[in-house]
Short mmCIF file of C-alpha atoms in Angstrom, two decimals:
data_model
loop_
_atom_site.label_atom_id
_atom_site.label_comp_id
_atom_site.label_asym_id
_atom_site.label_seq_id
_atom_site.Cartn_x
_atom_site.Cartn_y
_atom_site.Cartn_z
CA MET H 1 0.08 -0.31 -0.24
CA LYS H 2 3.03 2.26 0.80
CA ILE H 3 4.66 1.51 -1.56
CA LEU H 4 1.50 2.23 -4.28
CA LEU H 5 1.25 5.24 -2.97
CA TRP H 6 4.60 6.52 -3.05
CA ILE H 7 4.67 5.51 -6.18
CA LEU H 8 1.37 7.53 -7.75
CA LEU H 9 2.13 10.14 -5.43
CA THR H 10 6.26 10.20 -7.01
CA SER H 11 4.74 10.11 -10.75
CA SER H 12 1.65 12.83 -10.40
CA MET H 13 4.52 15.10 -8.66
CA LEU H 14 7.13 14.59 -11.62
CA THR H 15 4.30 14.84 -13.94
CA THR H 16 3.47 17.86 -12.63
CA VAL H 17 6.84 19.86 -12.18
CA PHE H 18 8.06 19.18 -15.66
CA THR H 19 4.60 19.99 -16.79
CA PHE H 20 4.99 23.10 -15.54
CA PHE H 21 8.85 23.45 -16.08
CA SER H 22 7.74 22.92 -19.63
CA LEU H 23 4.87 25.64 -19.56
CA TYR H 24 7.49 28.55 -18.09
CA LEU H 25 9.71 27.42 -20.80
CA ASP H 26 7.41 27.87 -23.36
CA TYR H 27 5.93 30.94 -21.67
CA LYS H 28 9.31 32.35 -20.62
CA ASN H 29 10.16 32.01 -24.67
CA GLU H 30 6.56 33.74 -26.30
CA THR H 31 7.78 36.86 -23.64
CA ASP H 32 10.73 37.11 -24.68
CA LEU H 33 9.56 37.05 -28.82
CA MET H 34 7.49 40.11 -27.27
CA ASP H 35 10.05 42.16 -25.94
CA ILE H 36 11.79 41.39 -29.14
CA THR H 37 8.69 42.37 -31.10
CA VAL H 38 8.80 46.00 -28.84
CA GLU H 39 12.64 46.44 -29.70
CA GLN H 40 11.83 46.24 -33.04
CA ILE H 41 9.21 48.54 -32.68
CA ARG H 42 11.40 50.70 -31.34
CA LYS H 43 14.12 50.78 -33.82
CA SER H 44 12.30 50.76 -36.65
CA THR H 45 9.67 53.20 -35.50
CA VAL H 46 10.12 55.78 -32.51
CA SER H 47 12.67 57.56 -34.55
CA SER H 48 10.46 58.31 -37.29
CA LEU H 49 7.66 59.38 -35.14
CA GLY H 50 9.27 61.76 -33.71
CA ARG H 51 10.04 63.41 -36.77
CA SER H 52 6.23 63.13 -37.51
CA LEU H 53 5.39 65.08 -34.80
CA TRP H 54 8.39 67.34 -35.13
CA ASP H 55 6.79 68.18 -38.60
CA ILE H 56 3.42 68.21 -37.21
CA ASN H 57 2.23 65.40 -39.48
CA LEU H 58 -0.22 63.63 -37.92
CA GLU H 59 -1.57 61.56 -41.15
CA GLN H 60 2.13 59.94 -40.89
CA VAL H 61 1.64 59.35 -37.19
CA GLU H 62 -1.49 57.57 -38.01
CA ALA H 63 -0.15 55.13 -40.73
CA GLN H 64 2.61 54.20 -38.38
CA ILE H 65 0.10 53.36 -35.94
CA ASP H 66 -1.77 51.28 -38.02
CA GLY H 67 1.08 49.60 -39.02
CA ILE H 68 2.20 49.20 -34.92
CA MET H 69 -1.53 47.82 -34.66
CA LYS H 70 -0.93 45.31 -37.06
CA ILE H 71 1.40 43.17 -35.11
CA ASN H 72 0.68 40.26 -32.85
CA ASP H 73 -0.40 40.57 -29.38
CA VAL H 74 -0.90 44.24 -29.99
CA VAL H 75 -3.67 46.44 -28.69
CA GLU H 76 -3.45 49.38 -28.03
CA VAL H 77 -0.99 51.96 -29.22
CA ALA H 78 -1.52 55.64 -28.04
CA VAL H 79 1.02 59.15 -28.91
CA PHE H 80 1.25 61.83 -26.66
CA ASP H 81 2.09 65.44 -26.39
CA GLU H 82 4.98 67.21 -24.36
CA ASN H 83 2.20 68.26 -22.13
CA GLY H 84 0.72 64.54 -21.91
CA ASP H 85 -2.56 65.09 -24.21
CA LYS H 86 -2.67 62.50 -26.75
CA LEU H 87 -2.64 62.81 -29.81
CA VAL H 88 -3.25 59.82 -31.97
CA SER H 89 -4.98 56.57 -30.50
CA GLN H 90 -6.16 52.74 -31.56
CA GLU H 91 -7.12 50.03 -29.74
CA LYS H 92 -8.49 46.86 -29.84
CA THR H 93 -11.46 44.99 -27.66
CA TYR H 94 -9.04 43.21 -25.08
CA LYS H 95 -8.74 42.16 -21.17
CA LYS H 96 -6.81 44.73 -18.90
CA SER H 97 -5.69 42.08 -16.62
CA PHE H 98 -3.53 40.44 -19.05
CA THR H 99 -1.42 43.36 -20.95
CA SER H 100 1.75 44.99 -20.07
CA LYS H 101 2.53 48.73 -21.01
CA ARG H 102 5.65 50.15 -22.70
CA GLU H 103 6.46 53.73 -22.87
CA PHE H 104 8.80 55.18 -25.18
CA GLU H 105 10.01 58.85 -25.11
CA LEU H 106 9.68 60.83 -28.57
CA THR H 107 12.43 63.10 -29.61
CA HIS H 108 14.03 65.15 -32.26
CA LEU H 109 17.36 65.93 -32.83
CA THR H 110 17.97 69.76 -33.62
CA VAL H 111 20.90 72.14 -33.86
CA GLU H 112 19.93 73.73 -30.31
CA GLY H 113 19.88 69.76 -28.61
CA GLU H 114 17.43 67.12 -28.55
CA LYS H 115 13.92 68.22 -28.15
CA HIS H 116 10.71 66.26 -26.34
CA LEU H 117 7.86 65.44 -28.18
CA GLY H 118 5.90 63.58 -26.29
CA LYS H 119 5.68 59.77 -25.85
CA LEU H 120 4.83 56.37 -27.24
CA LEU H 121 2.66 53.65 -25.30
CA ILE H 122 2.34 50.59 -26.62
CA VAL H 123 0.25 48.18 -24.64
CA LEU H 124 0.45 44.23 -25.57
CA THR H 125 -2.26 41.28 -24.63
CA GLU H 126 -0.58 37.71 -23.16
CA GLU H 127 -4.04 36.51 -23.54
CA ASN H 128 -2.90 34.50 -26.38
CA ILE H 129 0.14 33.20 -24.84
CA TYR H 130 -2.25 32.23 -22.27
CA ASP H 131 -4.73 30.68 -24.56
CA ARG H 132 -2.19 28.53 -25.90
CA LEU H 133 -0.62 27.68 -22.99
CA LYS H 134 -3.77 26.37 -21.38
CA THR H 135 -4.56 24.20 -24.56
CA LYS H 136 -1.08 22.85 -23.73
CA ILE H 137 -2.10 22.03 -19.96
CA ILE H 138 -4.84 20.37 -21.31
CA TYR H 139 -3.75 18.41 -23.50
CA ILE H 140 -0.60 17.21 -21.01
CA PHE H 141 -2.70 16.48 -18.05
CA LEU H 142 -5.45 14.66 -19.77
CA THR H 143 -2.88 12.37 -21.18
CA GLN H 144 -1.09 11.84 -18.09
CA ALA H 145 -3.67 12.20 -15.04
CA LEU H 146 -6.00 9.94 -16.42
CA LYS H 147 -3.58 7.01 -15.75
CA THR H 148 -3.15 7.67 -11.60
CA LEU H 149 -6.72 9.18 -11.38
CA MET H 150 -8.51 6.34 -10.66
CA ILE H 151 -6.47 4.83 -8.21
CA SER H 152 -4.92 7.62 -6.72
CA PHE H 153 -8.92 8.39 -5.96
CA ILE H 154 -9.12 5.34 -4.32
CA ILE H 155 -6.31 5.32 -2.31
CA ILE H 156 -6.67 9.04 -1.10
CA LEU H 157 -10.21 7.59 0.06
CA ILE H 158 -8.33 4.59 2.55
CA ILE H 159 -6.00 7.56 3.54
CA ASN H 160 -8.08 9.96 4.38
CA ARG H 161 -10.69 7.19 6.53
CA PHE H 162 -7.71 6.20 8.31
CA ILE H 163 -4.97 8.28 8.58
CA LEU H 164 -5.99 11.93 7.82
CA LYS H 165 -9.13 12.18 9.19
CA ASP H 166 -7.52 11.78 12.88
CA LEU H 167 -4.70 13.72 12.14
CA THR H 168 -6.58 16.65 10.68
CA LYS H 169 -8.13 16.68 14.68
CA LEU H 170 -4.68 16.35 15.80
CA SER H 171 -3.39 19.22 13.73
CA LEU H 172 -6.54 21.79 15.01
CA PHE H 173 -5.61 20.46 18.44
CA PHE H 174 -2.33 21.38 18.07
CA LYS H 175 -3.18 24.77 16.24
CA ASN H 176 -5.51 26.13 19.07
CA TYR H 177 -2.99 24.93 21.64
CA ASP H 178 -1.36 27.05 24.31
CA GLU H 179 1.38 25.96 25.66
CA LYS H 180 1.01 28.91 28.27
CA SER H 181 -2.38 28.58 29.15
CA MET H 182 -3.82 26.92 32.70
CA GLU H 183 -6.42 25.19 30.94
CA GLU H 184 -6.63 21.95 30.37
CA TYR H 185 -6.89 20.59 27.13
CA VAL H 186 -9.16 17.50 25.57
CA ILE H 187 -7.29 15.36 23.24
CA PRO H 188 -10.03 14.55 20.71
CA LYS H 189 -11.20 11.12 20.24
CA ARG H 190 -10.14 8.71 17.17
CA ASP H 191 -12.94 7.28 14.88
CA LEU H 192 -11.88 3.83 15.38
CA GLU H 193 -11.10 3.65 18.86
CA GLY H 194 -11.07 0.59 20.27
CA SER H 195 -10.83 -1.57 16.43
CA THR H 196 -7.02 -1.83 16.82
CA TYR H 197 -4.03 -0.23 18.92
CA ASP H 198 -1.49 1.66 16.02
CA GLU H 199 0.84 4.06 15.99
CA LEU H 200 -1.76 6.58 15.71
CA ASP H 201 -2.90 5.37 19.53
CA MET H 202 0.05 5.90 21.02
CA LEU H 203 0.40 9.11 19.64
CA HIS H 204 -2.81 10.14 20.95
CA SER H 205 -1.64 8.22 24.36
CA SER H 206 1.53 10.44 24.21
CA ILE H 207 -0.26 13.95 23.52
CA GLU H 208 -2.13 13.00 26.60
CA LYS H 209 0.65 12.29 29.04
CA MET H 210 2.70 15.34 27.59
CA ASN H 211 -0.52 17.89 28.16
CA HIS H 212 -0.86 16.95 31.95
CA VAL H 213 2.63 17.47 32.52
CA ILE H 214 2.88 20.94 30.92
CA ILE H 215 -0.69 21.90 32.95
CA GLU H 216 1.34 20.94 36.29
CA PHE H 217 4.16 22.34 34.98
CA ASN H 218 2.74 25.71 34.40
CA THR H 219 0.46 26.03 37.13
CA LYS H 220 3.33 25.57 39.60
CA MET H 221 5.58 27.87 37.62
CA LYS H 222 2.80 30.69 37.29
CA GLU H 223 2.48 30.53 41.06
CA ASP H 224 6.14 30.36 41.27
CA ILE H 225 6.72 33.66 39.20
CA GLU H 226 3.59 35.29 41.13
CA LYS H 227 5.61 34.70 44.57
CA LYS H 228 8.60 36.12 43.34
CA ASP H 229 7.27 39.20 41.67
CA VAL H 230 5.96 39.97 44.64
CA GLU H 231 9.33 39.68 46.44
CA LEU H 232 11.25 41.27 43.64
CA GLN H 233 8.82 44.52 43.90
CA ARG H 234 9.09 44.37 47.32
CA GLN H 235 12.44 44.43 47.39
CA LYS H 236 13.30 47.01 44.37
CA ALA H 237 10.81 49.30 46.38
CA TYR H 238 12.81 48.64 50.15
CA ALA H 239 16.28 49.10 47.78
CA GLU H 240 15.74 52.21 45.98
CA ASN H 241 14.14 53.66 49.71
CA ALA H 242 17.25 52.34 51.69
CA SER H 243 19.63 53.86 48.72
CA ARG H 244 17.63 57.41 49.21
CA LEU H 245 17.57 57.47 52.50
CA ALA H 246 21.84 56.64 52.91
CA SER H 247 22.34 58.99 50.60
CA LEU H 248 19.98 61.67 53.02
CA GLY H 249 21.69 60.05 55.68
CA GLU H 250 25.39 61.19 54.44
CA MET H 251 24.42 64.49 53.93
CA ALA H 252 22.96 64.56 58.10
CA GLY H 253 25.96 66.42 59.31
CA GLY H 254 25.69 69.47 56.79
CA ILE H 255 21.97 69.78 57.09
CA ALA H 256 22.56 70.12 60.70
CA HIS H 257 25.30 72.68 59.84
CA GLU H 258 22.77 74.47 57.32
CA ILE H 259 20.17 74.44 60.20
CA ASN H 260 22.18 75.42 63.49
CA ASN H 261 24.16 78.20 61.86
CA PRO H 262 20.94 79.99 60.67
CA LEU H 263 19.34 79.61 64.07
CA MET H 264 22.46 80.84 65.64
CA ILE H 265 21.69 84.00 63.69
CA ILE H 266 18.55 84.15 64.14
CA SER H 267 18.60 83.55 68.36
CA SER H 268 21.36 86.10 68.51
CA SER H 269 19.69 89.00 66.18
CA SER H 270 16.97 88.46 68.26
CA ASP H 271 19.18 89.04 71.34
CA LEU H 272 20.55 91.90 69.84
CA ILE H 273 17.07 93.43 68.99
CA LYS H 274 16.08 92.81 72.12
CA ARG H 275 18.41 95.02 74.22
CA SER H 276 18.23 97.94 71.42
CA LEU H 277 14.15 98.17 72.36
CA THR H 278 15.32 98.85 76.35
CA LEU H 279 17.35 101.77 75.42
CA GLU H 280 15.52 104.89 75.70
CA GLN H 281 16.25 105.59 72.28
CA PRO H 282 16.31 102.66 70.08
CA ASP H 283 18.15 102.65 66.90
CA LEU H 284 15.15 101.95 64.84
CA LEU H 285 17.46 101.19 60.90
CA LYS H 286 19.57 99.03 63.26
CA ILE H 287 16.60 96.96 64.52
CA GLU H 288 15.05 96.88 60.86
CA ASN H 289 18.32 95.43 59.79
CA MET H 290 18.50 92.98 61.83
CA ASN H 291 14.99 92.18 61.41
CA ASP H 292 15.67 91.66 57.24
CA LYS H 293 18.48 89.59 58.26
CA ILE H 294 16.20 87.45 60.86
CA LYS H 295 13.78 86.78 57.81
CA ALA H 296 16.73 86.13 54.89
CA THR H 297 17.96 83.51 57.50
CA VAL H 298 14.18 81.87 57.96
CA ARG H 299 13.87 81.55 54.51
CA ARG H 300 17.40 79.74 54.15
CA VAL H 301 16.07 77.11 56.70
CA VAL H 302 12.88 76.59 54.79
CA ASP H 303 14.93 76.31 51.76
CA VAL H 304 16.78 73.96 53.39
CA VAL H 305 13.90 71.92 55.14
CA GLN H 306 11.99 71.89 51.97
CA GLY H 307 14.45 70.83 49.86
CA LEU H 308 14.99 67.78 52.31
CA LYS H 309 11.22 66.65 52.42
CA LYS H 310 11.58 66.73 48.13
CA ILE H 311 14.38 64.84 48.18
CA ALA H 312 13.30 62.13 50.49
CA ARG H 313 9.81 61.89 48.53
CA ASN H 314 9.20 58.89 46.21
CA ALA H 315 8.85 60.39 42.79
CA ASP H 316 8.18 57.32 40.68
CA ASP H 317 4.65 58.42 39.70
CA ASP H 318 5.51 62.03 39.47
CA GLU H 319 4.82 62.87 35.31
CA LEU H 320 7.66 64.31 33.39
CA MET H 321 7.44 68.13 33.66
CA PRO H 322 9.78 71.42 32.41
CA VAL H 323 11.90 72.25 34.80
CA LYS H 324 14.39 75.01 34.76
CA VAL H 325 17.96 74.22 35.06
CA ASP H 326 18.36 76.42 38.33
CA HIS H 327 15.47 74.75 40.35
CA ILE H 328 17.33 71.51 39.79
CA LEU H 329 20.85 72.40 40.84
CA HIS H 330 19.23 74.56 43.47
CA ASP H 331 17.56 71.52 44.98
CA ALA H 332 20.95 69.21 44.82
CA THR H 333 23.38 71.67 46.15
CA THR H 334 21.28 73.17 49.10
CA LEU H 335 21.96 69.99 50.70
CA CYS H 336 25.25 69.67 50.08
CA PHE H 337 26.96 72.85 50.19
CA GLU H 338 27.94 73.13 53.90
CA LYS H 339 28.64 69.74 54.59
CA PHE H 340 31.08 69.80 51.59
CA ARG H 341 32.45 73.09 52.39
CA ASN H 342 32.97 71.99 56.61
CA ASP H 343 35.11 68.62 55.33
CA GLY H 344 37.17 70.92 53.02
CA VAL H 345 36.23 70.11 49.54
CA ASN H 346 35.23 72.48 47.07
CA LEU H 347 31.78 72.56 45.09
CA SER H 348 31.21 74.88 42.41
CA VAL H 349 28.65 75.20 39.57
CA GLN H 350 29.76 75.65 36.03
CA VAL H 351 26.87 76.87 33.95
CA ASN H 352 25.95 79.79 31.40
CA ASN H 353 23.45 82.23 33.15
CA GLU H 354 21.35 81.81 29.79
CA LEU H 355 21.23 78.33 30.44
CA MET H 356 19.94 78.66 34.40
CA SER H 357 16.58 79.79 32.53
CA GLN H 358 16.30 77.02 30.44
CA GLN H 359 13.95 74.46 30.80
CA VAL H 360 14.17 70.45 30.68
CA LEU H 361 11.85 67.42 30.36
CA CYS H 362 12.29 65.61 33.74
CA ARG H 363 11.01 64.34 37.18
CA GLU H 364 12.41 67.61 38.90
CA ILE H 365 12.91 65.15 42.29
CA GLN H 366 14.36 62.48 40.74
CA VAL H 367 17.30 63.72 38.65
CA SER H 368 17.82 66.32 41.93
CA GLN H 369 18.34 62.79 43.75
CA VAL H 370 20.73 61.54 41.24
CA LEU H 371 22.72 64.45 41.50
CA ILE H 372 23.50 64.23 45.02
CA ASN H 373 24.11 60.48 44.71
CA LEU H 374 26.89 61.65 41.96
CA LEU H 375 27.95 64.67 44.48
CA ASN H 376 27.86 61.97 47.75
CA ASN H 377 30.04 59.55 45.92
CA SER H 378 32.31 62.12 44.57
CA PHE H 379 32.83 63.47 48.20
CA LYS H 380 33.23 60.03 49.49
CA GLU H 381 36.35 59.37 46.97
CA ILE H 382 37.69 62.65 47.57
CA VAL H 383 37.00 63.58 51.45
CA GLU H 384 40.33 63.00 52.69
CA ARG H 385 42.70 64.28 49.48
CA PRO H 386 44.55 67.23 49.61
CA ASP H 387 42.92 70.17 47.32
CA SER H 388 39.70 68.21 47.03
CA TRP H 389 37.68 69.68 44.64
CA ILE H 390 33.69 69.16 43.05
CA LYS H 391 32.29 70.55 40.10
CA ILE H 392 28.94 70.57 38.66
CA GLN H 393 28.83 71.39 34.97
CA VAL H 394 25.92 72.01 32.98
CA GLU H 395 26.26 72.39 29.03
CA ASP H 396 24.05 73.07 26.10
CA ARG H 397 24.50 70.49 23.32
CA GLY H 398 22.17 71.57 20.97
CA GLN H 399 18.45 69.65 21.58
CA ASP H 400 19.88 68.40 25.04
CA ILE H 401 20.95 69.79 28.30
CA GLU H 402 24.40 67.75 30.04
CA PHE H 403 24.30 67.56 33.30
CA ALA H 404 27.73 66.83 34.71
CA VAL H 405 29.21 65.91 37.98
CA MET H 406 33.30 65.65 37.98
CA ASP H 407 36.01 66.01 40.84
CA SER H 408 39.33 65.73 41.59
CA GLY H 409 39.93 62.31 41.46
CA LYS H 410 42.11 60.07 39.15
CA GLY H 411 38.78 58.23 37.16
CA ILE H 412 37.23 54.85 37.49
CA PRO H 413 39.72 51.92 36.73
CA VAL H 414 39.61 50.40 33.41
CA GLU H 415 39.09 46.83 35.05
CA ILE H 416 35.80 47.75 36.99
CA ARG H 417 34.32 50.31 34.52
CA ASP H 418 32.14 47.60 32.93
CA LYS H 419 30.61 46.75 36.61
CA ILE H 420 29.98 49.85 38.25
CA PHE H 421 26.31 50.47 37.28
CA ASP H 422 25.72 46.88 38.51
CA PRO H 423 23.54 46.18 41.23
CA PHE H 424 25.49 45.71 44.32
CA PHE H 425 28.58 46.63 42.99
CA THR H 426 30.53 48.51 45.35
CA THR H 427 34.33 49.14 45.86
CA ARG H 428 33.76 50.17 49.57
CA ASN H 429 34.33 48.21 52.74
CA GLN H 430 31.74 45.91 53.45
CA GLY H 431 29.10 48.32 55.53
CA GLU H 432 29.79 51.61 53.98
CA GLY H 433 27.30 51.42 50.99
CA THR H 434 24.75 49.56 49.34
CA GLY H 435 26.09 49.23 45.82
CA LEU H 436 22.68 50.59 44.41
CA GLY H 437 23.48 54.14 43.65
CA LEU H 438 24.92 54.46 40.35
CA SER H 439 22.47 51.31 39.41
CA ILE H 440 19.25 53.05 40.79
CA SER H 441 20.74 56.44 39.45
CA ARG H 442 21.06 55.22 35.59
CA THR H 443 17.70 53.60 35.86
CA ILE H 444 15.83 56.90 37.10
CA ILE H 445 17.25 58.92 33.61
CA GLU H 446 16.60 55.90 31.82
CA GLN H 447 12.84 56.24 32.76
CA GLN H 448 13.16 59.76 31.99
CA GLY H 449 14.64 58.58 28.20
CA SER H 450 18.10 59.65 28.49
CA GLN H 451 21.49 57.25 29.69
CA LEU H 452 23.74 57.83 32.35
CA HIS H 453 27.77 57.62 31.44
CA LEU H 454 31.24 57.23 32.26
CA ASP H 455 32.93 59.94 30.67
CA THR H 456 36.31 57.55 29.86
CA ASP H 457 37.65 60.72 28.13
CA CYS H 458 38.10 62.90 31.15
CA GLU H 459 41.34 62.65 33.34
CA ASN H 460 39.21 62.95 36.46
CA THR H 461 36.69 61.19 37.47
CA ARG H 462 33.18 62.59 35.48
CA PHE H 463 29.37 61.39 35.58
CA PHE H 464 26.88 62.85 32.96
CA PHE H 465 23.81 62.77 31.15
CA ARG H 466 21.37 64.38 29.27
CA LEU H 467 17.94 65.81 29.18
CA LYS H 468 15.85 66.61 26.53
CA LYS H 469 15.00 70.87 26.47
CA ALA H 470 11.60 71.60 27.04
#
């Protein structure tokens, strides 16, 4: 049975292949002849048509078109002037779907050069070619197919009854099967189930076992993923919060100075006002000046406290908003300046005054958190070195504004440059850092549509990122 089937299928396949190959060659020869005909028309007619148009001899043009129309397979000829208007045309009745168009430019050579006069359109039909090929197909298939038609039909009926019907059911089953689904699919039963036990029965049994195994595995995997996802989100939130609070903790000493010093000024100024008021003739101008000093100092304390509250807040859900450059710099430097100064680290900001009012599209609090983290990292690395300094640089980069933090360090060693942005990677001693600062900072900047980079071309240690102008 199988041998007979394969013989029939092979015979039919080879007959079909050779038939279509022969038809393809015939079709290719016919179209090549058509191309040759068109080329002959081009050589013999196009130039003379150009001369006739130049002489405005439409009768001659019509005569030439009439000659072209007598050629086999040409069903339409038209001549257009240089403006695209049709001058002369002839056409036969033909089917649009079996045509190909050829266009030729009509020119005439004059003493001033070649003049463009219009174009010649020739429409050829392949309907005659298809008719001839149809006749050949009918002849070949009638002579070749009738020999195996009845036997093939009988064999197909047998195969369909005992094999294909079950395989079709299995095919539809797998087409609709989703290996990620938690649903248990029902395997289609065989029409002749129980009469025999053959290879298809073995296949059904294997598929059922596979289906049960996949369902059990997917169910367990889904439960594990849900548990791990919840734990991952919890750990991520904890790590980000810990890193943010760690940065604030590292600045605690500086913040204390930022608040204590103004409080001392307020206390001493209020004492001076009190003593001045006990005098018979108080110096009102002096009292007014000290009162203004108290107000300015209070504003300074308010700035520090408000900056601390802003930096400590979780800004993950904030929208991207236009923010002025000077606001970002003010939030970052307010909390760091006093601490750095007290520890002998010179903090400076290098920015063009025109850029201070430039707006960038970002989450203000998050960008300030990134700058503070970079400033703290620089501070820890250089605080014990002589003549230590840190610079915040802001530069115009066309469509972007570049923010950079550079310190007096000598850069990041080459062997660890690829690791510094990895979570939990740190060069400090155990307990001195979380190893999350740069990783979280990079994520924050990526969420704002940019990248945090290490400047490997700078001789000092320099990190930078860019934000789009608003």
